Amino acid sequence: MAEARTIFIVMRKDLVLQWPLGSVVSQGAHAAVAVMHKYRDDERVKEYVQDLDSMHKVVLETKNETSLLKMADNLRLKNIPFYLWTEQPENIPTCLATVPIMRSDLGDALKKLSEWSEVTDRDIVRVLRVFNNQFAFEYSIVALERVERIINICIERKLPISAVTFYNEWIRLHVARKNYHEAYRIKRNILSGTYGSEIKPDIYTYAALFNDPSAATSQDMARLIRDYEEMLDQGIEPNELQVKPLIRLAIKSGEFKLLEELLDSASIKPMKGIHSNTEARLLSTKARGYIALFDLDGAKQQIEKLLLSHISQKSMPLPWSPGYESGVAEIKVPLEHTQTREAFFVYVRSLYESVIRIHIIRRMIDEAYELMEEMRRTIYLPPTRMAYNWFIRYHSKRKQISKLHEIQDMMLQDGVAPDEYAYTKFINACMFQPKSRLLQKLIITAFNQGNVGPKPDQVATQTNADDTHVASKIENDPELYKAGLPAVPQHVVEFSSVHKIVFHPHDCLRFYNALFTESKGRIGNVNDIPIYYNVHIVNAVMRAYALLEKPKLVVREFYRYAYHQARQCPQGIPPEVPMNRKHLGHVFRMALEASSAIESPKQTDRIHSLMNQWQVWLPWQFDEAQPSEPN
C-alpha cells in the first residue's frame, strides 16, 4: 500500500490551559487552510485535494511558543514548506501546518517536538518529589503509580541521571510499597558506584529508608538501627530526618527505653537553611515522645519551644535538594495555598490536648483547666470536641452538675456542638445512683457547704419529710422501687435535702431540652426525635419525670423511644434491644407504673404487647428468662 501524503499540524500545549478549547481548535484550522492556499500551485497540494474523502492529517503538540519557533526553524532547514499562524491583533504564534508530505520525507524534523528532549534530571526529581510527598500526606496509591510510571519512562528512554536525589526518590517509592528488597538493592548500587562514581549516598538516601509509613514493629526498629549505624560509618551526621522516624517508631513499637535515649540524645540537631519548619517538626515529634512516656514536664518544655519556633508568615521555601543551584531553594509558595500556619497551630493544639488528657487521667483537673486556658491564649484555638468530652467524663462520674453546665456553655460559646457522648453523659450524670464511696463523698462535701443536715457520724433519728420527699418516696414505696428508679439507702434518707445532691431531675430535663433545641425539634411532639437518642438518655429522662411525679410525660417519652425504634426497624426486634435488655427492662417498668398511675388500661396493654414483641423482661424476671447453660 502506497504511503499517503499527510499534513502535520503542530499546536501549543500551553494554550489549551489558557484559551477555550474552540479557540485552540480554530488555530489549527486557520493554519491548515492558510498553508493550502499559500502553496496551492505546489504539486503535492494538487495531488492531496484530488481525493477529498481520503485526506490525512496528524496533530502534534509542543510545549510553548519557544519550542514552536524552534520547530519552524527545523522545517526551514529541511526545506519543508509550512505556514506559521500568528493570531492577531495579539501577534501570538499559535500553531503551524506543513504542506502535504510523506512521513518519510519529514525525517527527524519533528524530533524536537518531544518534551523529553528538554527535560532534565532536575525536572524529573521535582515531579517525583511532588508525587512522593502527596503519598506521604494523603496515602494516595495513584501518586505512587505516577512515580513508578515516571521512573520506568526514564529507564526506558535512558535519560542520563546525574543527581542522587533521583535514586533517593526511587528508594522512597519501594519503601512506600513495602518492597524493601528493591529499596536496599538501589542503596547498595549507590554505595558500589553502579550508577556512576559521582552518585554518592547522602543524608536523604537514608531518610528515604527511615520514612516508612508501615513500620510499627521491633523488627522494623532493628532494621532502621542498622541503617543508622551504617550512616554513621559513612561519615554522614544524622539530623531530624532520621531521628523523627525513630522516635515515632519507638512510640508505635513500645520501645520506651530506646525512646528515652533518643529524646535525651545530644546529637539531635535540626537542619538549618533548607527547610523552614524542620525545627518545629522535630520539637513536635519529641513532644509526642514525652507524652508517650507520660513525662508532662518534658512535653510542656517542647511545646513552649515549639511556640517560640519561627514559622514564616508570608511564604515558605520549597524543600528542594541542596544539590541544585541556590536559587531553587528560595522559591516561595503563598501561604493561602499551603495553609502552613493553620496546620501548625492545629498540630500544637493536639499536643496541648494530649497533655491535658494525661492531667485528667491523673485527676489533676485544675492543672488541666489551666493548660486549656493557656492553649486559648497562645494559639487562639478552642479545644476540640474530644477534649471537652474528657472533661465531661471526669465531672459526670463525680456528679458535678454545675461544672457540666459550665462546660456546655463553653462549648456553645466556642461553636463546638456536643455530640451523643456528651449529651448522654450530661443527662445520665443527673440521675444515676452513685456508689457508696461517691455517695459518702457527696454527703461530706454538701455538709461542709452547709447544704445538708447532721454530720455523717451523727445521723439523726428524725427526718424532715418535706426536704427528703423524693428520696423517702423512692425508699418507702416498693412499687416505685420496682419501677427502676434509683434507690437511696436508708441512712442517706436521714439527711435533710440529700436528694438535691444525689438526683437532679430539673438539670436532667434542662440538658434534654438543650438537645431538642440543637435538633430543632419540639419536645412536646412524640414524632420529633433528637439527633442523639439512645436507651440511656430515655432511661434517665423517664426517671426524672417519675421523680417529679409526671406520669403522662413518662409515658410520652416511652412512646417517643418506641416510635424511634420502630422507624429504624419496622419489623422484628430493633438492633439496640438485645444489647440493652436490662436497661429496657427498667424503661418498660417505669412506663407500666406511669400508665397505672394515670389509670389507662389501654396504654398498659400496648406496653405489654411491645414487651412481648421485643422480648424484654422486667428486672425481677430477667434472671428467670435467661437460658440455662447446657450441662
XYZ file of C-alpha atoms in Angstrom:
631
model
C 0.000 0.000 0.000
C 1.425 3.373 -1.049
C 2.247 5.882 1.642
C -0.325 8.698 1.830
C 0.532 12.357 1.948
C -0.152 13.961 5.344
C -0.486 17.493 6.670
C 1.301 17.808 10.016
C -0.260 20.405 12.349
C 1.726 21.436 15.412
C -0.155 23.226 18.246
C 0.961 24.787 21.516
C 0.037 22.774 24.576
C 0.163 25.756 26.933
C -2.699 27.456 25.096
C -5.026 24.585 25.987
C -4.777 25.640 29.644
C -5.316 29.345 28.867
C -7.805 29.579 25.982
C -11.205 27.997 25.351
C -10.955 24.689 23.522
C -12.837 26.025 20.491
C -10.361 28.861 20.076
C -7.421 26.445 20.190
C -9.010 24.155 17.582
C -9.693 27.101 15.292
C -5.972 27.960 15.296
C -5.199 24.596 13.725
C -7.924 25.131 11.131
C -6.506 28.585 10.258
C -3.005 27.175 9.770
C -4.215 24.240 7.612
C -6.305 26.460 5.326
C -3.514 29.054 5.088
C -0.824 26.544 4.063
C -3.106 25.023 1.403
C -3.861 28.459 -0.073
C -0.272 29.729 0.070
C 1.097 26.645 -1.708
C -1.918 25.995 -3.930
C 0.305 25.649 -7.018
C 2.509 23.027 -5.372
C 2.134 19.577 -6.961
C 1.842 17.978 -3.531
C -1.133 20.177 -2.707
C -2.835 19.410 -6.018
C -2.392 15.688 -5.507
C -3.694 15.954 -1.902
C -7.005 17.593 -2.871
C -7.782 15.168 -5.713
C -9.253 12.670 -3.200
C -11.191 14.743 -0.643
C -12.594 11.647 1.067
C -9.131 10.299 1.965
C -7.266 13.275 3.408
C -4.782 12.566 6.216
C -3.762 14.976 8.971
C -1.688 14.466 12.115
C -1.997 16.890 15.024
C 1.039 17.178 17.294
C 1.736 19.296 20.376
C 4.671 21.308 21.552
C 5.288 22.853 24.932
C 5.175 26.620 24.309
C 5.931 29.429 21.877
C 9.696 28.942 22.104
C 9.531 25.287 21.118
C 7.082 26.114 18.310
C 9.519 28.638 16.801
C 12.338 26.092 17.126
C 10.190 23.662 15.189
C 9.680 26.255 12.455
C 13.465 26.686 12.196
C 13.904 22.912 11.829
C 11.387 22.817 8.981
C 13.209 25.636 7.197
C 16.477 23.745 7.472
C 14.776 20.707 5.906
C 13.246 22.885 3.132
C 9.761 21.690 4.080
C 7.091 24.306 3.202
C 4.844 25.275 6.118
C 2.726 28.137 7.396
C 3.174 29.614 10.891
C -0.145 31.012 12.015
C 0.074 34.160 14.151
C -3.059 35.250 15.950
C -3.899 38.933 15.522
C -4.140 41.510 16.939
C -2.258 39.829 19.824
C 0.581 38.877 17.439
C 0.989 35.476 19.104
C 2.357 32.484 17.140
C -0.124 29.721 17.924
C 0.484 26.807 15.527
C 1.970 25.746 12.213
C 0.970 23.385 9.418
C 3.108 21.740 6.740
C 2.188 21.085 3.136
C 1.034 17.522 2.403
C 4.220 15.425 2.570
C 5.238 11.835 3.089
C 6.146 10.877 6.621
C 9.451 9.562 5.320
C 10.239 12.994 3.835
C 9.682 14.590 7.237
C 12.605 12.708 8.764
C 13.651 13.927 12.188
C 12.327 17.448 11.719
C 9.689 16.827 14.396
C 12.064 15.181 16.807
C 12.476 18.380 18.773
C 8.770 18.313 19.493
C 9.304 15.643 22.130
C 9.152 17.331 25.516
C 11.552 14.725 26.859
C 14.294 16.274 24.754
C 14.118 19.327 27.024
C 13.596 17.519 30.343
C 16.490 17.495 32.793
C 17.079 15.266 35.781
C 16.199 18.215 37.994
C 12.727 18.397 36.393
C 12.271 14.674 36.935
C 13.253 14.938 40.590
C 10.830 17.800 41.167
C 7.942 15.789 39.799
C 8.943 12.713 41.793
C 9.099 14.783 44.984
C 5.622 16.162 44.399
C 4.051 12.715 43.991
C 6.031 11.132 46.837
C 5.006 13.969 49.156
C 1.416 13.582 48.014
C 1.539 9.946 49.086
C 3.183 10.888 52.399
C 0.332 13.259 53.279
C -2.636 11.603 51.552
C -1.578 7.926 51.246
C -2.705 8.136 47.616
C -1.937 4.950 45.681
C -2.403 6.913 42.460
C 0.550 9.103 43.421
C 2.774 6.028 43.805
C 1.648 4.711 40.439
C 2.629 8.014 38.842
C 6.051 7.902 40.467
C 6.600 4.378 39.180
C 5.455 5.352 35.680
C 7.862 8.298 35.536
C 10.795 6.205 36.722
C 10.025 3.491 34.160
C 9.905 6.081 31.371
C 13.279 7.459 32.478
C 14.774 3.971 32.417
C 13.252 3.101 29.024
C 14.457 6.335 27.409
C 17.837 6.013 29.133
C 17.642 9.544 30.425
C 21.051 10.415 31.926
C 20.678 10.935 35.685
C 23.449 12.765 37.496
C 21.682 13.508 40.785
C 21.493 11.097 43.691
C 18.120 12.644 44.554
C 16.530 10.673 41.709
C 17.634 7.409 43.292
C 16.546 8.637 46.720
C 13.032 9.168 45.406
C 13.208 5.729 43.787
C 14.012 4.265 47.205
C 11.058 6.143 48.720
C 8.783 4.518 46.152
C 9.880 0.982 47.056
C 9.718 1.691 50.813
C 6.172 3.017 50.441
C 5.236 -0.176 48.577
C 6.951 -2.299 51.280
C 9.345 -3.596 48.628
C 12.367 -3.431 50.922
C 14.481 -5.805 48.822
C 14.474 -3.406 45.843
C 14.997 -0.369 48.078
C 18.140 -1.835 49.635
C 19.339 -3.062 46.220
C 19.289 0.543 44.961
C 21.133 1.677 48.077
C 23.815 -0.980 47.549
C 24.210 0.090 43.920
C 24.721 3.683 45.069
C 27.363 2.581 47.559
C 29.143 0.410 44.967
C 29.141 3.116 42.277
C 26.961 1.168 39.851
C 25.116 4.342 38.828
C 28.319 6.320 38.420
C 31.197 7.484 40.536
C 29.580 10.895 41.003
C 26.482 9.326 42.640
C 27.191 9.181 46.379
C 24.762 8.436 49.215
C 23.707 11.449 51.221
C 21.529 12.081 54.238
C 18.384 11.948 52.079
C 19.268 8.441 50.938
C 18.923 7.179 54.491
C 15.963 9.479 55.149
C 14.147 7.665 52.317
C 14.725 4.363 54.139
C 13.663 5.776 57.505
C 10.398 7.339 56.319
C 8.499 4.067 56.240
C 4.771 4.678 56.894
C 4.110 0.995 57.623
C 6.943 0.481 60.150
C 5.486 -0.445 63.528
C 7.321 -3.481 64.962
C 10.527 -4.234 66.826
C 11.909 -5.877 63.661
C 11.442 -2.610 61.793
C 13.210 -0.805 64.614
C 16.176 -3.204 64.397
C 16.393 -2.660 60.627
C 16.437 1.121 60.997
C 19.011 0.952 63.789
C 21.311 -0.948 61.410
C 20.801 1.737 58.780
C 21.533 4.383 61.405
C 24.849 2.738 62.306
C 25.766 2.333 58.622
C 25.077 6.028 58.066
C 27.470 6.904 60.887
C 30.101 4.631 59.315
C 29.687 6.556 56.042
C 30.540 9.771 57.886
C 27.041 11.223 57.473
C 25.891 13.169 60.518
C 22.272 12.349 61.388
C 19.636 15.016 61.850
C 15.895 15.126 62.423
C 15.186 13.355 59.107
C 16.417 10.167 60.792
C 15.624 10.934 64.422
C 11.938 11.786 63.894
C 11.063 8.433 62.279
C 12.985 6.604 65.017
C 11.049 8.434 67.736
C 7.718 7.714 66.035
C 8.618 4.056 65.547
C 9.758 3.724 69.169
C 6.358 5.048 70.256
C 4.497 2.614 67.967
C 6.552 -0.433 68.897
C 6.630 0.314 72.642
C 10.435 0.581 72.831
C 10.322 3.104 75.641
C 13.916 2.651 76.823
C 15.166 3.426 73.341
C 12.701 6.320 73.217
C 14.222 7.809 76.375
C 17.704 7.544 74.848
C 16.562 9.220 71.637
C 14.891 12.079 73.487
C 17.930 12.629 75.700
C 20.411 12.338 72.828
C 22.569 15.452 72.468
C 23.364 14.670 68.817
C 19.913 15.648 67.567
C 20.485 18.845 65.629
C 17.812 20.412 63.440
C 18.717 21.288 59.871
C 19.426 24.909 59.039
C 18.930 26.792 55.810
C 16.990 24.145 53.876
C 13.603 23.593 55.498
C 11.952 26.483 57.282
C 9.887 24.331 59.670
C 12.141 21.368 60.376
C 12.950 22.510 63.910
C 9.243 22.801 64.669
C 8.649 19.319 63.291
C 11.423 17.870 65.408
C 10.135 19.591 68.556
C 6.611 18.329 67.924
C 7.892 14.769 67.470
C 9.867 14.991 70.698
C 6.775 16.322 72.457
C 4.900 13.236 71.266
C 7.682 11.093 72.659
C 7.480 12.697 76.096
C 3.695 12.329 76.036
C 4.102 8.614 75.299
C 6.372 8.406 78.360
C 3.824 10.389 80.429
C 6.589 12.936 81.084
C 4.469 16.060 81.426
C 7.331 18.445 82.202
C 9.300 17.318 79.156
C 6.231 17.616 76.929
C 5.471 21.131 78.188
C 9.046 22.236 77.547
C 8.887 21.007 73.953
C 5.552 22.747 73.400
C 6.959 26.020 74.757
C 9.950 25.736 72.409
C 7.603 24.871 69.592
C 5.612 28.058 70.135
C 8.837 30.080 70.009
C 9.992 28.484 66.741
C 9.796 30.725 63.693
C 7.001 29.976 61.227
C 7.034 32.176 58.148
C 4.010 34.452 57.914
C 4.050 35.244 54.206
C 5.803 32.412 52.395
C 7.692 29.170 52.813
C 10.669 27.690 50.930
C 10.092 24.592 48.854
C 12.097 21.652 50.220
C 14.263 21.009 47.148
C 17.545 19.193 47.426
C 20.519 21.431 48.277
C 22.466 19.768 45.456
C 20.989 22.139 42.895
C 21.663 25.818 42.385
C 20.912 28.058 45.329
C 18.070 29.836 43.596
C 15.909 26.723 43.637
C 15.727 26.645 47.432
C 14.399 30.198 47.518
C 11.212 29.564 45.550
C 8.249 30.882 47.561
C 4.735 29.488 47.821
C 1.890 31.738 49.090
C 0.503 30.588 52.413
C -3.063 30.852 51.171
C -2.218 27.733 49.149
C -0.204 25.850 51.783
C -2.033 26.871 54.996
C 1.160 26.122 56.877
C 0.436 28.313 59.885
C -3.074 26.936 60.314
C -1.785 23.373 60.202
C 0.973 24.305 62.669
C -1.449 25.661 65.264
C -3.856 22.763 64.823
C -0.999 20.354 65.494
C 0.119 22.327 68.566
C -3.452 22.105 69.833
C -3.321 18.317 69.512
C -0.141 18.302 71.631
C -1.764 20.509 74.256
C -4.797 18.262 74.387
C -2.674 15.149 74.814
C -1.032 16.723 77.861
C -4.439 17.853 79.136
C -5.739 14.292 78.861
C -2.866 12.953 80.957
C -3.634 15.560 83.631
C -7.281 14.477 83.662
C -6.309 10.804 83.909
C -4.126 11.699 86.890
C -7.068 13.667 88.394
C -5.144 16.948 88.148
C -8.234 18.745 86.923
C -7.166 22.270 87.952
C -3.891 21.935 86.009
C -5.888 20.650 83.029
C -8.086 23.767 83.067
C -5.005 25.985 83.327
C -3.483 24.279 80.294
C -6.697 24.740 78.347
C -6.705 28.468 79.085
C -3.023 28.691 78.166
C -3.824 26.984 74.872
C -6.514 29.565 74.157
C -4.110 32.433 74.827
C -1.185 31.092 72.800
C -2.702 29.570 69.660
C -6.146 31.242 69.643
C -7.966 27.974 69.017
C -10.752 26.437 71.128
C -10.485 22.858 72.386
C -11.830 20.098 70.192
C -14.971 18.137 70.959
C -12.865 15.187 72.116
C -11.055 17.331 74.679
C -14.349 18.633 76.023
C -15.601 15.054 76.292
C -12.658 14.238 78.588
C -13.736 16.994 80.970
C -17.380 15.897 80.687
C -16.488 12.318 81.575
C -14.466 13.447 84.596
C -17.240 15.634 86.047
C -20.131 13.311 85.179
C -18.548 10.413 87.109
C -18.432 12.713 90.137
C -21.949 14.144 89.631
C -20.595 17.690 89.436
C -23.612 19.097 87.634
C -22.638 22.765 87.902
C -19.342 22.022 86.138
C -21.231 20.234 83.387
C -23.378 23.314 82.827
C -20.227 25.439 82.612
C -18.693 23.084 80.047
C -21.887 23.108 77.996
C -21.849 26.925 77.954
C -18.154 26.936 76.978
C -18.814 24.546 74.111
C -21.646 26.674 72.787
C -19.508 29.825 73.019
C -16.691 28.125 71.120
C -19.046 26.823 68.447
C -18.318 23.196 69.367
C -21.599 21.280 69.320
C -21.903 18.492 71.929
C -22.172 15.033 70.411
C -24.117 11.948 71.515
C -21.458 11.004 74.059
C -21.616 14.447 75.671
C -25.411 14.587 75.918
C -25.582 11.033 77.253
C -23.114 11.962 79.992
C -24.888 15.260 80.713
C -28.270 13.614 81.182
C -27.170 10.445 82.987
C -24.944 12.323 85.430
C -28.046 13.947 86.861
C -29.904 10.715 87.585
C -27.553 7.765 88.138
C -27.326 6.194 91.580
C -23.831 6.834 92.992
C -21.940 4.039 94.680
C -21.257 4.173 98.405
C -17.827 5.810 98.122
C -19.032 8.627 95.885
C -22.251 8.949 97.872
C -20.321 9.436 101.115
C -18.085 11.997 99.421
C -21.098 13.919 98.129
C -22.667 13.997 101.579
C -19.472 15.195 103.254
C -18.984 17.885 100.610
C -22.579 19.037 100.960
C -22.309 19.076 104.768
C -19.160 21.215 104.644
C -21.003 23.625 102.386
C -23.987 23.716 104.738
C -26.368 22.084 102.250
C -27.371 19.052 104.357
C -28.288 18.339 107.915
C -26.347 16.325 110.502
C -22.770 15.207 110.060
C -22.349 11.635 108.706
C -21.141 10.288 112.051
C -24.025 11.977 113.893
C -27.016 10.657 111.980
C -30.272 11.995 113.338
C -33.104 9.624 114.025
C -35.717 12.072 112.789
C -36.039 13.139 109.159
C -37.510 16.185 107.558
C -40.345 14.821 105.430
C -40.538 17.909 103.263
C -36.843 18.062 102.410
C -36.449 14.334 101.802
C -39.724 13.895 99.949
C -38.281 12.403 96.778
C -35.694 10.210 98.476
C -38.073 8.825 101.096
C -40.737 8.280 98.449
C -38.369 6.056 96.478
C -37.118 4.198 99.536
C -40.505 3.594 101.164
C -42.614 2.847 98.090
C -41.776 -0.665 96.831
C -43.782 -0.164 93.672
C -41.732 2.828 92.627
C -38.575 0.979 93.561
C -39.597 -1.844 91.265
C -40.163 0.727 88.510
C -36.422 1.021 88.103
C -35.944 4.331 89.882
C -32.642 4.743 91.707
C -32.883 3.605 95.311
C -31.384 5.686 98.112
C -30.048 3.850 101.185
C -31.988 4.432 104.397
C -29.109 6.155 106.188
C -28.900 8.633 103.319
C -32.602 9.445 103.601
C -31.966 10.629 107.151
C -30.021 13.628 105.848
C -32.038 16.725 105.087
C -32.008 17.801 101.393
C -29.782 14.872 100.449
C -31.863 14.180 97.361
C -30.749 17.527 95.993
C -27.139 16.390 95.836
C -27.894 12.885 94.574
C -30.594 13.415 91.950
C -31.062 16.435 89.706
C -34.224 15.911 87.646
C -34.558 19.584 86.676
C -30.979 19.716 85.412
C -31.556 16.477 83.548
C -34.543 17.984 81.735
C -32.617 21.175 81.034
C -29.968 19.186 79.185
C -32.736 17.264 77.433
C -34.359 20.499 76.273
C -30.974 21.716 75.011
C -30.717 18.512 72.984
C -34.069 19.247 71.345
C -33.086 22.861 70.733
C -29.985 21.739 68.862
C -32.087 19.266 66.895
C -34.629 21.993 66.081
C -37.402 19.733 67.324
C -40.368 20.137 69.643
C -40.181 18.207 72.874
C -43.984 18.009 73.053
C -44.233 16.179 69.722
C -43.655 12.449 70.093
C -42.690 12.182 66.433
C -39.774 14.624 66.864
C -36.617 12.673 67.618
C -33.430 14.485 68.736
C -30.304 13.923 66.672
C -28.744 11.948 69.526
C -31.099 9.445 71.126
C -30.417 6.167 72.903
C -31.786 3.992 75.668
C -29.556 5.584 78.326
C -30.976 9.041 77.637
C -34.534 7.685 77.667
C -33.953 5.847 80.942
C -32.628 8.966 82.699
C -35.333 11.287 81.329
C -38.122 8.913 82.345
C -36.590 8.677 85.817
C -36.537 12.466 86.064
C -40.208 12.781 85.119
C -41.086 9.970 87.554
C -39.311 11.763 90.401
C -41.226 14.925 89.545
C -44.465 12.873 89.582
C -45.373 13.480 85.947
C -46.574 10.053 84.749
C -48.048 11.366 81.499
C -44.634 12.687 80.452
C -43.063 9.361 81.419
C -45.428 7.611 79.015
C -44.761 10.243 76.340
C -41.008 9.627 76.448
C -41.591 5.890 76.321
C -43.651 6.214 73.147
C -41.096 8.563 71.637
C -38.437 5.899 72.068
C -40.740 3.138 70.782
C -41.573 5.246 67.693
C -37.887 5.920 67.098
C -37.029 2.204 67.203
C -39.999 1.260 65.032
C -38.950 3.794 62.426
C -35.440 2.365 62.346
C -36.606 -1.254 62.288
C -40.243 -1.570 61.116
C -40.249 -5.353 61.528
C -38.646 -7.612 64.079
C -36.530 -6.653 67.084
C -34.545 -3.384 66.811
C -30.745 -3.874 66.918
C -30.423 -1.790 70.107
C -32.721 -4.059 72.114
C -30.575 -7.222 72.514
C -27.624 -5.149 73.765
C -29.657 -3.244 76.372
C -32.297 -5.644 77.689
C -31.653 -4.791 81.346
C -31.916 -1.043 80.741
C -35.038 -1.562 78.674
C -36.486 -3.664 81.488
C -36.379 -0.573 83.724
C -37.770 1.582 80.911
C -40.773 -0.717 80.446
C -41.305 -0.954 84.194
C -41.417 2.819 84.555
C -43.827 3.001 81.622
C -46.118 0.384 83.204
C -46.118 2.173 86.547
C -46.841 5.509 84.870
C -49.709 4.064 82.802
C -51.106 2.543 86.017
C -50.861 5.923 87.752
C -52.880 7.625 85.023
C -55.329 4.664 85.059
C -55.053 3.815 81.385
C -55.541 0.064 80.753
C -55.233 0.665 77.009
C -51.721 2.089 77.427
C -50.798 -0.798 79.706
C -51.896 -3.340 77.108
C -49.865 -1.588 74.391
C -46.760 -1.593 76.583
C -47.182 -5.309 77.381
C -47.648 -6.056 73.677
C -44.426 -4.214 72.814
C -42.600 -6.074 75.600
C -43.590 -9.390 74.085
C -42.638 -8.236 70.586
C -39.161 -7.079 71.661
C -38.704 -9.978 74.115
C -37.928 -7.664 77.009
C -38.381 -8.813 80.627
C -38.875 -6.830 83.777
C -35.833 -6.694 86.085
C -37.105 -9.301 88.557
C -37.967 -11.566 85.612
C -34.667 -11.082 83.825
C -32.659 -13.792 85.610
C -35.514 -16.247 85.231
C -35.794 -15.524 81.494
C -32.135 -16.201 80.714
C -31.489 -19.587 79.041
C -29.767 -22.099 81.274
C -26.274 -23.240 80.381
C -26.004 -26.752 78.903
C -24.710 -29.479 81.172
